[in-house]
């Protein structure tokens, strides 16, 4: 569908942030599905206009097109004065009855803004022509008339994607749209309506300008519309930064960054009242995000010391308290013996979201010992007892994760997990599989030249049969040990790849020198602190 065919259409221009490019569309699809909206069935996407024949690079925009009657029935289109909430614990807008489009899309972590699209074209002239065509239609008249009130205020913002234009040049662009003749006063702070003029230019894959500081080049495309949600940049003013790991009381070396956690909980469809489980909870970074989405949180970990935290002020519970979230249920357990620890007549969880240990930053352990003689722990010592553990092979980690998920997820429930991989990883044969789970999407995040990680979303499609547990586990890895090995030896394989580089020895010597200097500096600082204490006494 083209932008010209919008006579009965209600079009929304979405602008994404330039991060996690492979995750953007799947996250949007997941968020829309929570409202029973499916692209292709309930709405369509429109091809972006372009002034060049072929655009090689990434474009941060997407046009969603709804039938106007469907949009009017599904959403509250009278969103005048709608304002993004400061409290994003549910990542939503203030709303009554039917949701607004902005309140739905604002949950997407990777969406910067949404605009009610009035016109688009490959240049200013075609954009203006498209707008005039739209405003003369039945739907267009309804949309434009909402903004033609004498008591309303407005402003027009020019968005140039990093290219620099002075005030006079920007005003010249604004004057091209003076035919709109908006009534009411111009108001720069908190206007009733903010109109957005976008002059798109070509960006490379990193979000930088392809033709830096060359304002003489014609725009790639021009868009005009009304900003939804009362604010142009939904990620501004620290609305996501307030959940940053830096703000939290309790952290560990494997704590998941808040942005990716928020994306994962969207993939998992976590909503108010969702029963969420994190089997490798650690310091609770992912589980906390489930709580921010309104989920009821349960987590397990094999290390009781991590669950208890460092002190009364540094533990998982304090992180939840910091954001005024209900206290999670934490249990010392592990997936290897989940079927022995928990017995339930029906599946428990709506969602399982996790980052399993693969041995890159922290090795996996499971309950058990090589000693044949097992001694009972006295009753009065059990509270402080640290159970014996043994190495948990990555192949078993993933096999047990899929087995527990298939056993405990409700039908239709989702498992979202992270798996690291090298460049030789084949998604069709090297990803673990289970008869009861179906892959929804796989998103790839490059980390280094040789290393990346995949966020895998799976959905339970059939009930689990406990009598087939051994059969399920035998089919987890398509190629058996060969597939499991690609996930198991990531650290060793990275080291092997690094050693092949010509400057490895030089860099290794430099790192060794820096570690020694850091160690000495810490030692001297500690000695100095002790001397100061003695002087004070």
PDB file of C-alpha atoms in Angstrom, residues 350-487:
ATOM      1  CA  UNK A 350       2.288 -17.315  32.184  1.00  0.00           C
ATOM      2  CA  UNK A 351       5.862 -16.247  31.510  1.00  0.00           C
ATOM      3  CA  UNK A 352       9.444 -17.447  31.988  1.00  0.00           C
ATOM      4  CA  UNK A 353      12.120 -14.828  31.234  1.00  0.00           C
ATOM      5  CA  UNK A 354      15.760 -15.603  31.924  1.00  0.00           C
ATOM      6  CA  UNK A 355      19.443 -15.209  31.069  1.00  0.00           C
ATOM      7  CA  UNK A 356      20.984 -18.654  31.726  1.00  0.00           C
ATOM      8  CA  UNK A 357      24.641 -18.954  32.802  1.00  0.00           C
ATOM      9  CA  UNK A 358      26.933 -20.034  29.968  1.00  0.00           C
ATOM     10  CA  UNK A 359      30.319 -19.701  31.637  1.00  0.00           C
ATOM     11  CA  UNK A 360      31.380 -16.434  29.976  1.00  0.00           C
ATOM     12  CA  UNK A 361      31.053 -14.298  33.113  1.00  0.00           C
ATOM     13  CA  UNK A 362      29.675 -16.901  35.521  1.00  0.00           C
ATOM     14  CA  UNK A 363      29.760 -20.688  35.299  1.00  0.00           C
ATOM     15  CA  UNK A 364      26.665 -22.811  35.840  1.00  0.00           C
ATOM     16  CA  UNK A 365      26.306 -24.998  38.923  1.00  0.00           C
ATOM     17  CA  UNK A 366      23.676 -27.503  39.989  1.00  0.00           C
ATOM     18  CA  UNK A 367      22.836 -29.245  43.230  1.00  0.00           C
ATOM     19  CA  UNK A 368      24.894 -32.353  43.899  1.00  0.00           C
ATOM     20  CA  UNK A 369      28.275 -33.749  44.871  1.00  0.00           C
ATOM     21  CA  UNK A 370      30.763 -36.279  43.561  1.00  0.00           C
ATOM     22  CA  UNK A 371      31.044 -37.789  47.042  1.00  0.00           C
ATOM     23  CA  UNK A 372      29.205 -41.071  47.335  1.00  0.00           C
ATOM     24  CA  UNK A 373      28.617 -40.595  51.045  1.00  0.00           C
ATOM     25  CA  UNK A 374      25.899 -38.000  51.670  1.00  0.00           C
ATOM     26  CA  UNK A 375      25.579 -36.627  55.179  1.00  0.00           C
ATOM     27  CA  UNK A 376      22.400 -35.146  56.585  1.00  0.00           C
ATOM     28  CA  UNK A 377      22.495 -31.526  57.758  1.00  0.00           C
ATOM     29  CA  UNK A 378      21.514 -30.948  61.381  1.00  0.00           C
ATOM     30  CA  UNK A 379      18.230 -29.090  61.879  1.00  0.00           C
ATOM     31  CA  UNK A 380      19.851 -26.169  63.732  1.00  0.00           C
ATOM     32  CA  UNK A 381      22.429 -25.669  60.944  1.00  0.00           C
ATOM     33  CA  UNK A 382      20.121 -25.649  57.932  1.00  0.00           C
ATOM     34  CA  UNK A 383      19.498 -21.900  57.887  1.00  0.00           C
ATOM     35  CA  UNK A 384      23.175 -21.093  57.277  1.00  0.00           C
ATOM     36  CA  UNK A 385      24.009 -24.231  55.336  1.00  0.00           C
ATOM     37  CA  UNK A 386      25.418 -23.763  51.827  1.00  0.00           C
ATOM     38  CA  UNK A 387      24.567 -26.847  49.818  1.00  0.00           C
ATOM     39  CA  UNK A 388      27.191 -28.624  47.775  1.00  0.00           C
ATOM     40  CA  UNK A 389      27.137 -28.055  44.036  1.00  0.00           C
ATOM     41  CA  UNK A 390      28.777 -29.439  40.944  1.00  0.00           C
ATOM     42  CA  UNK A 391      29.435 -28.266  37.386  1.00  0.00           C
ATOM     43  CA  UNK A 392      26.278 -27.854  35.310  1.00  0.00           C
ATOM     44  CA  UNK A 393      27.058 -28.516  31.643  1.00  0.00           C
ATOM     45  CA  UNK A 394      25.573 -25.964  29.226  1.00  0.00           C
ATOM     46  CA  UNK A 395      23.860 -28.726  27.253  1.00  0.00           C
ATOM     47  CA  UNK A 396      22.064 -29.773  30.448  1.00  0.00           C
ATOM     48  CA  UNK A 397      21.330 -26.157  31.425  1.00  0.00           C
ATOM     49  CA  UNK A 398      19.403 -25.610  28.200  1.00  0.00           C
ATOM     50  CA  UNK A 399      17.792 -29.048  28.194  1.00  0.00           C
ATOM     51  CA  UNK A 400      16.475 -28.557  31.725  1.00  0.00           C
ATOM     52  CA  UNK A 401      15.351 -24.977  30.987  1.00  0.00           C
ATOM     53  CA  UNK A 402      13.197 -26.104  28.064  1.00  0.00           C
ATOM     54  CA  UNK A 403      11.935 -29.082  30.052  1.00  0.00           C
ATOM     55  CA  UNK A 404      10.921 -26.966  33.057  1.00  0.00           C
ATOM     56  CA  UNK A 405       9.332 -24.365  30.757  1.00  0.00           C
ATOM     57  CA  UNK A 406       7.312 -27.011  28.918  1.00  0.00           C
ATOM     58  CA  UNK A 407       6.235 -28.521  32.212  1.00  0.00           C
ATOM     59  CA  UNK A 408       5.292 -25.326  34.064  1.00  0.00           C
ATOM     60  CA  UNK A 409       4.081 -22.833  31.429  1.00  0.00           C
ATOM     61  CA  UNK A 410       0.380 -22.545  30.744  1.00  0.00           C
ATOM     62  CA  UNK A 411      -0.686 -23.351  27.197  1.00  0.00           C
ATOM     63  CA  UNK A 412       0.140 -20.245  25.143  1.00  0.00           C
ATOM     64  CA  UNK A 413       2.648 -19.065  27.764  1.00  0.00           C
ATOM     65  CA  UNK A 414       6.019 -17.764  26.628  1.00  0.00           C
ATOM     66  CA  UNK A 415       9.665 -18.516  27.364  1.00  0.00           C
ATOM     67  CA  UNK A 416      12.201 -15.789  26.542  1.00  0.00           C
ATOM     68  CA  UNK A 417      15.890 -16.516  27.016  1.00  0.00           C
ATOM     69  CA  UNK A 418      19.314 -15.356  25.863  1.00  0.00           C
ATOM     70  CA  UNK A 419      21.879 -17.602  24.202  1.00  0.00           C
ATOM     71  CA  UNK A 420      25.406 -16.447  23.191  1.00  0.00           C
ATOM     72  CA  UNK A 421      26.821 -17.579  19.880  1.00  0.00           C
ATOM     73  CA  UNK A 422      29.778 -17.279  17.546  1.00  0.00           C
ATOM     74  CA  UNK A 423      29.649 -16.556  13.807  1.00  0.00           C
ATOM     75  CA  UNK A 424      29.330 -20.268  12.896  1.00  0.00           C
ATOM     76  CA  UNK A 425      26.044 -20.620  14.792  1.00  0.00           C
ATOM     77  CA  UNK A 426      23.131 -22.010  12.739  1.00  0.00           C
ATOM     78  CA  UNK A 427      19.714 -21.059  14.139  1.00  0.00           C
ATOM     79  CA  UNK A 428      17.983 -23.996  12.439  1.00  0.00           C
ATOM     80  CA  UNK A 429      20.181 -26.724  13.892  1.00  0.00           C
ATOM     81  CA  UNK A 430      22.069 -25.235  16.851  1.00  0.00           C
ATOM     82  CA  UNK A 431      19.208 -23.792  18.896  1.00  0.00           C
ATOM     83  CA  UNK A 432      17.782 -26.150  21.542  1.00  0.00           C
ATOM     84  CA  UNK A 433      14.292 -27.453  20.712  1.00  0.00           C
ATOM     85  CA  UNK A 434      11.342 -29.059  22.481  1.00  0.00           C
ATOM     86  CA  UNK A 435       8.220 -30.777  21.188  1.00  0.00           C
ATOM     87  CA  UNK A 436       5.967 -28.630  23.399  1.00  0.00           C
ATOM     88  CA  UNK A 437       7.536 -25.283  22.446  1.00  0.00           C
ATOM     89  CA  UNK A 438       7.453 -23.341  19.188  1.00  0.00           C
ATOM     90  CA  UNK A 439       9.822 -20.513  18.222  1.00  0.00           C
ATOM     91  CA  UNK A 440       8.063 -17.143  17.861  1.00  0.00           C
ATOM     92  CA  UNK A 441      11.074 -14.989  16.967  1.00  0.00           C
ATOM     93  CA  UNK A 442      14.864 -14.851  17.226  1.00  0.00           C
ATOM     94  CA  UNK A 443      16.638 -11.486  17.534  1.00  0.00           C
ATOM     95  CA  UNK A 444      20.389 -11.107  17.155  1.00  0.00           C
ATOM     96  CA  UNK A 445      22.587  -8.564  18.951  1.00  0.00           C
ATOM     97  CA  UNK A 446      26.236  -8.365  17.775  1.00  0.00           C
ATOM     98  CA  UNK A 447      28.692  -7.834  20.638  1.00  0.00           C
ATOM     99  CA  UNK A 448      32.090  -8.359  19.011  1.00  0.00           C
ATOM    100  CA  UNK A 449      33.390  -9.379  15.598  1.00  0.00           C
ATOM    101  CA  UNK A 450      33.134 -13.069  16.495  1.00  0.00           C
ATOM    102  CA  UNK A 451      30.537 -12.972  19.286  1.00  0.00           C
ATOM    103  CA  UNK A 452      26.876 -12.074  19.558  1.00  0.00           C
ATOM    104  CA  UNK A 453      23.818 -13.138  21.491  1.00  0.00           C
ATOM    105  CA  UNK A 454      20.349 -14.160  20.468  1.00  0.00           C
ATOM    106  CA  UNK A 455      17.152 -13.428  22.345  1.00  0.00           C
ATOM    107  CA  UNK A 456      14.854 -16.359  21.644  1.00  0.00           C
ATOM    108  CA  UNK A 457      11.095 -16.267  22.212  1.00  0.00           C
ATOM    109  CA  UNK A 458       9.186 -19.553  22.382  1.00  0.00           C
ATOM    110  CA  UNK A 459       5.523 -20.316  23.007  1.00  0.00           C
ATOM    111  CA  UNK A 460       3.987 -23.418  24.547  1.00  0.00           C
ATOM    112  CA  UNK A 461       1.821 -25.077  21.900  1.00  0.00           C
ATOM    113  CA  UNK A 462       0.986 -28.456  23.460  1.00  0.00           C
ATOM    114  CA  UNK A 463       0.628 -29.962  26.912  1.00  0.00           C
ATOM    115  CA  UNK A 464       3.589 -31.655  28.599  1.00  0.00           C
ATOM    116  CA  UNK A 465       3.545 -35.415  29.162  1.00  0.00           C
ATOM    117  CA  UNK A 466       5.717 -36.286  32.227  1.00  0.00           C
ATOM    118  CA  UNK A 467       6.090 -39.874  31.016  1.00  0.00           C
ATOM    119  CA  UNK A 468       7.985 -38.573  27.937  1.00  0.00           C
ATOM    120  CA  UNK A 469      10.560 -36.512  29.867  1.00  0.00           C
ATOM    121  CA  UNK A 470      13.548 -38.618  28.727  1.00  0.00           C
ATOM    122  CA  UNK A 471      12.317 -38.561  25.148  1.00  0.00           C
ATOM    123  CA  UNK A 472      11.914 -34.759  25.244  1.00  0.00           C
ATOM    124  CA  UNK A 473      15.430 -34.283  26.643  1.00  0.00           C
ATOM    125  CA  UNK A 474      16.972 -36.613  24.041  1.00  0.00           C
ATOM    126  CA  UNK A 475      15.721 -34.345  21.218  1.00  0.00           C
ATOM    127  CA  UNK A 476      16.764 -30.949  22.626  1.00  0.00           C
ATOM    128  CA  UNK A 477      19.887 -30.683  20.455  1.00  0.00           C
ATOM    129  CA  UNK A 478      19.338 -31.497  16.775  1.00  0.00           C
ATOM    130  CA  UNK A 479      22.988 -32.373  16.185  1.00  0.00           C
ATOM    131  CA  UNK A 480      23.585 -33.661  19.694  1.00  0.00           C
ATOM    132  CA  UNK A 481      26.873 -32.690  21.397  1.00  0.00           C
ATOM    133  CA  UNK A 482      28.052 -30.731  18.338  1.00  0.00           C
ATOM    134  CA  UNK A 483      25.257 -28.152  18.709  1.00  0.00           C
ATOM    135  CA  UNK A 484      25.625 -27.962  22.493  1.00  0.00           C
ATOM    136  CA  UNK A 485      29.371 -27.439  22.137  1.00  0.00           C
ATOM    137  CA  UNK A 486      28.810 -24.186  20.200  1.00  0.00           C
ATOM    138  CA  UNK A 487      27.229 -22.660  23.301  1.00  0.00           C
TER     139      UNK A 487
END
